[in-house]
Amino acid sequence: MDKYSRNGKILITVLGGWFGLHHYLNKNYKMGVLYTFTFGGFYIGWIIDIVKVLKDKTISEDVQMKEETPIKNEVNNNSINDNVTINNEVPVIDLSAEYQKVKTLDMPKDYVTIDVETTGLDFNNDRIIEISAIKYINNSEVDSFSYLVNPNMKLSETIIRITGITNEDLIDKPTIDEVLPKFIHFIEDYTLVAHNASYDFKMITAECNRCHLDVIKNKVADTLVFAKRYYSKKKVENYKLETFKKYFNLDYQSHRALADCYTCAYLYQQCLEKYKESMPQLNDDEIKVLEIVKDILQKNNLDTSALRGFLLSSNVLSISIFYSIFKIKCRGKLKYILFDSSITEESYDFSNFELAAPSKSENSNFRILYSDVNELYELEKIIVDEYLKTKNSADYYIREVSSGKRNFDDYLLTGYKI
């Protein structure tokens, strides 16, 4: 449905969504048939799709190729160029698609917080006037980066009032094409952390595109997402960075890039602590199990970013990717592994293991007894096969269920992660 205008998409979804017309046009025939026979998922799916298309801002966020870009603000005559154009060879880039490629819910201890101040909110026509970053190793600051940037345009009174940055402050400062290579060198391949990260990433990406630089490939984590999970509206009025600065009694300036990096880092570290508190307390063998499974999967070139461990009430560890891959009991005298009931004794070679009858509640055909967790390496084939089966199920859920992606993102913030 990309060939239709935004208004066209809205019209198609509103008028034809109840029988799945928008899904058919997107060649999503399975959902189209489902909507046809359930009246748009009993109208609920149809209504959700209408809300989604009304919120769609992709078109306004794409950087459009123009021979000459008009500048919204008046140009300053004092050594700031009065002719600002984008070379007509700059390719169109889908900023939303680029962000989807790099966003992550991982919470590493080594990262770089970033923040930008800009002339406005338009990725096409506005420019960065300040860019800052702070590098953290094991949650401790090791280096910082901060530049004011000459945007070659005059600042509006609103931007001057919000940031405190004046036109005079920027006259003799380097332009973005001088600063960005230094910024890219500074961030290396660390995960980038920002508040409302999609905005900072998209603005930096748009500037990279205009400067003919490669798009940044670093993973990007958003403290806004983490804050919404760990701080309820009962605790904070809203999720603005300035609100959290007041909540934590931080003495940092607002709407200046470096100060906002420090506030963002503090919020991130508080969320990281809350995540650690929510993680199950695993013993050494259980942690070793996760490490072995991760090693097996990575040797087979499989993605382990969604791999989690959950300690069940029965003291059995579930190794999961949204759904359980297998379960293993590491506590107590009797140690065993459980695969689901689709696995029979004839499915794989279990000759090196003793098999025992499961309990009635275990939903497995047998227990695989073991004495050392390293014996999991002997089950590599079944672990890889069950991983692939489980991941296919998770991918289908994310793709076909309207709330699937949101639920999967919630899952990623739970469980024990190596």
Coordinates of C-alpha atoms in Angstrom, one line a residue:
M1 CA 0.0 0.0 0.0
D2 CA 3.1 2.2 -0.1
K3 CA 2.1 3.7 -3.5
Y4 CA -1.0 5.3 -2.0
S5 CA -0.9 8.7 -0.3
R6 CA -1.3 9.0 3.5
N7 CA -4.9 10.2 3.0
G8 CA -5.5 7.3 0.6
K9 CA -4.3 4.8 3.2
I10 CA -6.6 6.3 5.8
L11 CA -9.6 6.1 3.4
I12 CA -8.9 2.5 2.4
T13 CA -8.5 1.4 6.1
V14 CA -11.6 3.3 7.3
L15 CA -13.9 2.2 4.5
G16 CA -12.5 -1.2 3.6
G17 CA -10.7 -2.3 6.7
W18 CA -13.6 -4.2 8.1
F19 CA -13.2 -6.9 5.4
G20 CA -9.4 -6.6 5.2
L21 CA -9.0 -4.5 2.0
H22 CA -5.8 -2.8 3.4
H23 CA -4.3 -6.2 4.1
Y24 CA -5.0 -7.4 0.6
L25 CA -3.4 -4.3 -0.9
N26 CA -0.3 -5.0 1.3
K27 CA -0.3 -8.6 0.0
N28 CA -0.9 -9.8 3.5
Y29 CA -3.5 -12.3 2.3
K30 CA -3.7 -14.4 5.5
M31 CA -4.8 -11.4 7.5
G32 CA -7.0 -10.3 4.7
V33 CA -8.9 -13.6 4.7
L34 CA -9.1 -13.5 8.6
Y35 CA -10.6 -10.0 8.5
T36 CA -13.1 -11.0 5.7
F37 CA -14.5 -13.9 7.7
T38 CA -14.4 -12.2 11.2
F39 CA -15.5 -8.7 10.2
G40 CA -12.1 -7.1 10.8
G41 CA -11.2 -9.3 13.8
F42 CA -14.6 -8.7 15.3
Y43 CA -14.1 -5.0 14.6
I44 CA -11.3 -4.7 17.2
G45 CA -8.4 -5.3 14.7
W46 CA -10.0 -2.9 12.3
I47 CA -10.2 -0.1 14.9
I48 CA -6.6 -0.8 16.0
D49 CA -5.5 -0.5 12.3
I50 CA -7.3 2.8 11.9
V51 CA -5.5 4.2 14.9
K52 CA -2.2 3.0 13.6
V53 CA -2.6 4.5 10.1
L54 CA -3.7 7.8 11.7
K55 CA -0.6 7.9 13.7
D56 CA 1.6 7.0 10.8
K57 CA 4.3 9.7 10.3
T58 CA 6.6 7.8 8.0
I59 CA 6.0 10.0 5.0
S60 CA 6.8 13.2 6.9
E61 CA 9.9 11.7 8.4
D62 CA 11.5 10.5 5.1
V63 CA 14.3 12.7 3.9
Q64 CA 13.1 13.8 0.5
M65 CA 15.6 14.5 -2.3
K66 CA 15.4 18.1 -3.4
E67 CA 17.6 20.2 -5.6
E68 CA 17.4 23.1 -3.2
T69 CA 16.0 23.0 0.3
P70 CA 14.2 26.1 1.5
I71 CA 15.3 27.2 4.9
K72 CA 12.4 28.0 7.3
N73 CA 14.4 30.4 9.4
E74 CA 15.8 33.7 8.4
V75 CA 19.5 33.5 7.5
N76 CA 22.0 35.3 9.7
N77 CA 24.3 37.7 7.6
N78 CA 27.3 37.4 10.0
S79 CA 29.5 34.7 8.4
I80 CA 26.7 32.2 8.1
N81 CA 26.1 31.1 4.5
D82 CA 22.9 32.6 3.1
N83 CA 22.5 29.8 0.5
V84 CA 21.9 26.5 2.1
T85 CA 21.1 23.7 -0.4
I86 CA 21.2 19.9 -0.3
N87 CA 23.1 18.4 -3.2
N88 CA 20.6 16.8 -5.6
E89 CA 22.6 13.6 -5.5
V90 CA 21.7 12.9 -1.8
P91 CA 19.6 9.7 -1.8
V92 CA 16.2 9.5 -0.2
I93 CA 16.4 7.6 3.1
D94 CA 13.7 6.1 5.2
L95 CA 14.6 7.2 8.7
S96 CA 11.9 5.1 10.4
A97 CA 13.2 2.0 8.6
E98 CA 16.8 2.8 9.6
Y99 CA 15.8 3.2 13.2
Q100 CA 13.9 -0.1 13.3
K101 CA 17.1 -1.8 12.2
V102 CA 19.1 -0.6 15.1
K103 CA 16.8 -0.2 18.1
T104 CA 17.3 -2.6 20.9
L105 CA 16.0 -3.5 24.4
D106 CA 19.3 -4.8 25.6
M107 CA 20.8 -3.0 28.6
P108 CA 24.6 -3.3 28.4
K109 CA 27.0 -1.9 31.1
D110 CA 29.2 -0.4 28.4
Y111 CA 27.4 2.3 26.3
V112 CA 27.4 5.9 25.0
T113 CA 24.7 8.3 26.0
I114 CA 23.9 10.8 23.2
D115 CA 21.8 14.0 22.8
V116 CA 21.4 16.7 20.2
E117 CA 19.9 20.2 20.2
T118 CA 18.5 21.4 16.9
T119 CA 17.0 24.3 15.1
G120 CA 13.6 22.5 15.1
L121 CA 11.9 19.2 14.7
D122 CA 11.9 18.8 10.9
F123 CA 14.4 16.2 9.7
N124 CA 14.4 17.7 6.2
N125 CA 15.0 21.3 6.9
D126 CA 16.3 21.7 10.5
R127 CA 19.9 21.2 11.6
I128 CA 21.9 20.1 14.6
I129 CA 23.3 23.0 16.7
E130 CA 24.8 20.9 19.5
I131 CA 25.8 17.3 19.7
S132 CA 27.1 15.5 22.8
A133 CA 28.0 12.1 24.0
I134 CA 29.4 10.4 27.1
K135 CA 31.1 7.0 27.1
Y136 CA 30.5 4.6 30.0
I137 CA 32.4 1.4 30.7
N138 CA 30.8 -0.8 33.4
N139 CA 28.5 2.2 34.1
S140 CA 31.4 4.5 34.9
E141 CA 32.2 7.6 32.8
V142 CA 35.5 7.3 30.9
D143 CA 35.2 10.0 28.2
S144 CA 32.9 12.7 26.9
F145 CA 32.3 14.6 23.6
S146 CA 30.5 17.9 23.0
Y147 CA 30.4 20.4 20.1
L148 CA 28.4 23.4 19.3
V149 CA 27.7 23.3 15.5
N150 CA 27.2 26.1 13.0
P151 CA 23.9 25.2 11.2
N152 CA 24.3 28.0 8.6
M153 CA 20.9 29.4 9.5
K154 CA 19.5 31.8 12.0
L155 CA 18.0 30.4 15.2
S156 CA 14.4 31.2 16.0
E157 CA 13.6 33.0 19.2
T158 CA 11.9 29.9 20.5
I159 CA 15.1 27.7 20.1
I160 CA 17.2 30.5 21.7
R161 CA 14.8 30.7 24.7
I162 CA 14.6 26.9 25.2
T163 CA 18.3 26.1 24.8
G164 CA 20.0 29.3 25.8
I165 CA 22.2 29.0 22.6
T166 CA 22.4 32.2 20.6
N167 CA 23.3 32.9 17.0
E168 CA 26.5 34.6 18.2
D169 CA 27.5 31.4 20.0
L170 CA 27.5 29.5 16.7
I171 CA 29.1 31.9 14.2
D172 CA 32.7 30.6 14.6
K173 CA 31.8 27.0 15.3
P174 CA 32.5 24.1 13.0
T175 CA 29.8 22.9 10.6
I176 CA 28.2 19.4 10.9
D177 CA 30.3 17.9 8.1
E178 CA 33.4 18.6 10.3
V179 CA 31.9 17.4 13.5
L180 CA 30.1 14.2 12.5
P181 CA 33.3 12.2 11.6
K182 CA 34.6 13.0 15.0
F183 CA 31.4 11.9 16.6
I184 CA 31.3 8.6 14.7
H185 CA 34.9 8.0 15.7
F186 CA 34.0 8.7 19.4
I187 CA 31.0 6.3 19.6
E188 CA 32.9 3.4 18.0
D189 CA 30.5 0.4 18.0
Y190 CA 29.0 0.9 21.5
T191 CA 25.3 0.8 22.1
L192 CA 23.9 4.3 22.0
V193 CA 21.5 5.4 24.8
A194 CA 19.2 8.3 24.4
H195 CA 15.8 9.6 25.7
N196 CA 13.2 9.4 23.0
A197 CA 16.1 7.9 21.0
S198 CA 14.3 7.8 17.7
Y199 CA 14.4 11.5 17.4
D200 CA 18.2 11.9 18.1
F201 CA 19.0 8.9 15.8
K202 CA 16.9 10.2 12.9
M203 CA 18.3 13.7 13.1
I204 CA 21.9 12.4 13.2
T205 CA 21.1 10.0 10.4
A206 CA 19.6 12.8 8.3
E207 CA 22.7 14.9 8.8
C208 CA 24.9 11.9 7.9
N209 CA 22.9 11.4 4.7
R210 CA 23.3 15.1 3.8
C211 CA 27.1 14.8 4.4
H212 CA 27.4 11.6 2.3
L213 CA 28.4 9.6 5.4
D214 CA 27.3 6.0 6.0
V215 CA 24.3 5.6 8.3
I216 CA 25.2 4.7 11.9
K217 CA 24.9 1.0 12.6
N218 CA 25.2 1.1 16.4
K219 CA 22.5 -0.4 18.4
V220 CA 20.2 2.2 20.0
A221 CA 18.5 1.9 23.4
D222 CA 15.7 4.3 24.4
T223 CA 15.4 5.3 28.1
L224 CA 11.9 6.5 27.4
V225 CA 10.9 2.8 26.8
F226 CA 12.6 1.6 29.9
A227 CA 11.2 4.5 32.1
K228 CA 7.7 3.6 31.0
R229 CA 8.2 0.0 32.2
Y230 CA 9.9 0.8 35.6
Y231 CA 8.2 4.1 36.6
S232 CA 4.4 4.2 36.8
K233 CA 2.3 7.4 36.4
K234 CA 1.8 7.2 40.1
K235 CA 5.5 8.0 40.6
V236 CA 6.0 10.5 37.8
E237 CA 3.8 13.1 36.2
N238 CA 5.1 12.3 32.7
Y239 CA 8.1 10.7 31.0
K240 CA 10.0 13.8 29.9
L241 CA 13.7 13.9 30.7
E242 CA 13.2 17.1 32.6
T243 CA 10.6 15.4 34.8
F244 CA 13.1 12.7 35.7
K245 CA 15.8 15.3 36.4
K246 CA 13.5 16.8 39.1
Y247 CA 12.4 13.4 40.3
F248 CA 16.0 12.3 41.0
N249 CA 16.9 15.8 42.2
L250 CA 19.7 16.2 39.6
D251 CA 21.4 19.5 39.3
Y252 CA 21.8 19.5 35.5
Q253 CA 20.8 22.2 33.0
S254 CA 17.8 21.2 30.7
H255 CA 17.9 21.3 26.9
R256 CA 21.6 21.4 26.6
A257 CA 23.1 18.3 25.0
L258 CA 25.9 17.4 27.4
A259 CA 23.7 18.0 30.5
D260 CA 20.9 15.9 29.0
C261 CA 23.4 13.1 28.4
Y262 CA 24.2 13.0 32.1
T263 CA 20.5 13.0 33.1
C264 CA 19.9 10.2 30.5
A265 CA 22.7 8.2 31.9
Y266 CA 21.4 8.4 35.5
L267 CA 17.9 7.4 34.4
Y268 CA 19.4 4.5 32.4
Q269 CA 21.4 3.3 35.3
Q270 CA 18.3 3.4 37.6
C271 CA 16.3 1.4 35.1
L272 CA 19.2 -1.1 34.8
E273 CA 19.2 -1.6 38.5
K274 CA 15.4 -2.2 38.5
Y275 CA 15.9 -4.7 35.6
K276 CA 18.6 -6.6 37.7
E277 CA 16.3 -6.7 40.7
S278 CA 13.5 -8.3 38.5
M279 CA 15.9 -11.0 37.2
P280 CA 15.6 -14.4 38.7
Q281 CA 18.3 -15.4 41.1
L282 CA 20.1 -18.2 39.3
N283 CA 22.8 -20.5 40.7
D284 CA 26.1 -21.1 39.0
D285 CA 24.9 -24.2 37.1
E286 CA 21.8 -22.4 35.8
I287 CA 23.9 -19.5 34.6
K288 CA 26.3 -22.0 33.0
V289 CA 23.3 -23.6 31.2
L290 CA 22.5 -20.3 29.6
E291 CA 26.1 -19.8 28.6
I292 CA 26.3 -23.2 27.0
V293 CA 23.0 -22.8 25.1
K294 CA 24.2 -19.4 23.9
D295 CA 27.5 -20.9 22.8
I296 CA 25.8 -23.7 20.9
L297 CA 23.4 -21.3 19.1
Q298 CA 26.2 -18.8 18.1
K299 CA 28.3 -21.6 16.8
N300 CA 25.4 -22.4 14.5
N301 CA 25.1 -18.7 13.5
L302 CA 21.8 -18.2 15.3
D303 CA 20.6 -15.0 16.9
T304 CA 20.7 -15.2 20.8
S305 CA 19.5 -11.6 21.5
A306 CA 16.1 -12.9 22.7
L307 CA 17.5 -15.8 24.7
R308 CA 16.2 -15.7 28.3
G309 CA 16.1 -17.9 31.4
F310 CA 13.1 -18.1 33.7
L311 CA 13.1 -19.9 37.0
L312 CA 9.8 -21.6 37.4
S313 CA 8.0 -22.2 40.7
S314 CA 9.1 -25.9 40.6
N315 CA 12.8 -24.7 40.6
V316 CA 13.1 -25.8 37.0
L317 CA 14.8 -23.4 34.6
S318 CA 13.0 -22.6 31.3
I319 CA 15.3 -21.7 28.4
S320 CA 13.1 -19.5 26.2
I321 CA 12.8 -17.3 23.2
F322 CA 9.3 -16.0 24.1
Y323 CA 8.2 -19.6 24.2
S324 CA 10.1 -22.3 26.0
I325 CA 12.8 -24.2 24.1
F326 CA 13.4 -26.7 26.8
K327 CA 13.5 -27.0 30.6
I328 CA 16.3 -28.1 32.9
K329 CA 16.4 -28.9 36.6
C330 CA 19.8 -28.0 38.2
R331 CA 18.8 -27.9 41.8
G332 CA 18.5 -30.8 44.2
K333 CA 19.9 -34.3 43.8
L334 CA 17.9 -35.4 40.8
K335 CA 19.0 -33.4 37.7
Y336 CA 17.2 -33.7 34.4
I337 CA 16.3 -32.1 31.1
L338 CA 12.8 -31.8 29.6
F339 CA 11.8 -31.3 25.9
D340 CA 8.2 -31.0 24.8
S341 CA 6.0 -34.0 24.1
S342 CA 6.6 -33.8 20.3
I343 CA 10.1 -35.3 21.0
T344 CA 10.1 -39.1 21.3
E345 CA 12.9 -41.5 22.2
E346 CA 13.3 -42.3 18.5
S347 CA 13.6 -38.6 17.4
Y348 CA 17.3 -38.3 18.4
D349 CA 20.1 -40.4 19.7
F350 CA 19.8 -40.4 23.5
S351 CA 22.1 -43.5 23.9
N352 CA 24.6 -41.6 26.1
F353 CA 21.8 -40.6 28.6
E354 CA 19.6 -42.4 31.1
L355 CA 16.0 -41.7 30.4
A356 CA 13.3 -41.7 33.2
A357 CA 9.6 -41.2 33.4
P358 CA 8.4 -37.6 33.8
S359 CA 5.8 -36.4 36.3
K360 CA 2.2 -36.0 35.0
S361 CA 2.5 -32.2 35.0
E362 CA 5.7 -32.0 33.0
N363 CA 4.3 -32.3 29.4
S364 CA 7.2 -34.4 28.2
N365 CA 7.6 -38.0 27.2
F366 CA 10.7 -38.6 29.4
R367 CA 13.3 -37.0 31.5
I368 CA 16.9 -36.9 30.3
L369 CA 19.1 -37.4 33.3
Y370 CA 22.5 -35.8 33.6
S371 CA 25.2 -35.2 36.1
D372 CA 27.1 -32.3 34.6
V373 CA 25.6 -29.3 32.7
N374 CA 28.4 -29.6 30.1
E375 CA 26.6 -32.7 28.8
L376 CA 24.2 -30.3 27.1
Y377 CA 26.8 -30.1 24.3
E378 CA 25.9 -33.7 23.4
L379 CA 22.4 -32.4 22.8
E380 CA 23.4 -29.7 20.3
K381 CA 21.3 -31.0 17.4
I382 CA 18.0 -31.2 19.4
I383 CA 18.7 -27.8 21.0
V384 CA 19.3 -26.1 17.6
D385 CA 16.2 -27.8 16.1
E386 CA 14.0 -26.8 19.1
Y387 CA 15.4 -23.3 18.9
L388 CA 14.4 -22.9 15.3
K389 CA 11.0 -24.3 15.9
T390 CA 10.4 -22.0 18.9
K391 CA 11.7 -19.0 17.0
N392 CA 9.4 -19.6 14.1
S393 CA 6.5 -19.7 16.5
A394 CA 7.6 -16.5 18.1
D395 CA 8.1 -14.8 14.7
Y396 CA 4.6 -15.9 13.6
Y397 CA 3.1 -14.5 16.8
I398 CA 4.8 -11.1 16.4
R399 CA 3.8 -11.0 12.7
E400 CA 0.2 -12.1 12.9
V401 CA -1.1 -10.9 16.3
S402 CA -1.9 -7.2 16.6
S403 CA -0.3 -6.9 20.0
G404 CA 2.5 -9.4 19.3
K405 CA 5.3 -7.0 18.8
R406 CA 4.4 -5.1 22.0
N407 CA 4.2 -8.3 24.0
F408 CA 7.5 -9.5 22.6
D409 CA 9.2 -6.3 23.6
D410 CA 7.8 -6.7 27.1
Y411 CA 9.2 -10.2 27.2
L412 CA 12.7 -8.9 26.3
L413 CA 12.7 -6.8 29.5
T414 CA 12.1 -9.9 31.6
G415 CA 14.0 -13.1 32.5
Y416 CA 17.7 -13.7 32.9
K417 CA 19.9 -12.7 30.0
I418 CA 23.6 -13.6 29.5

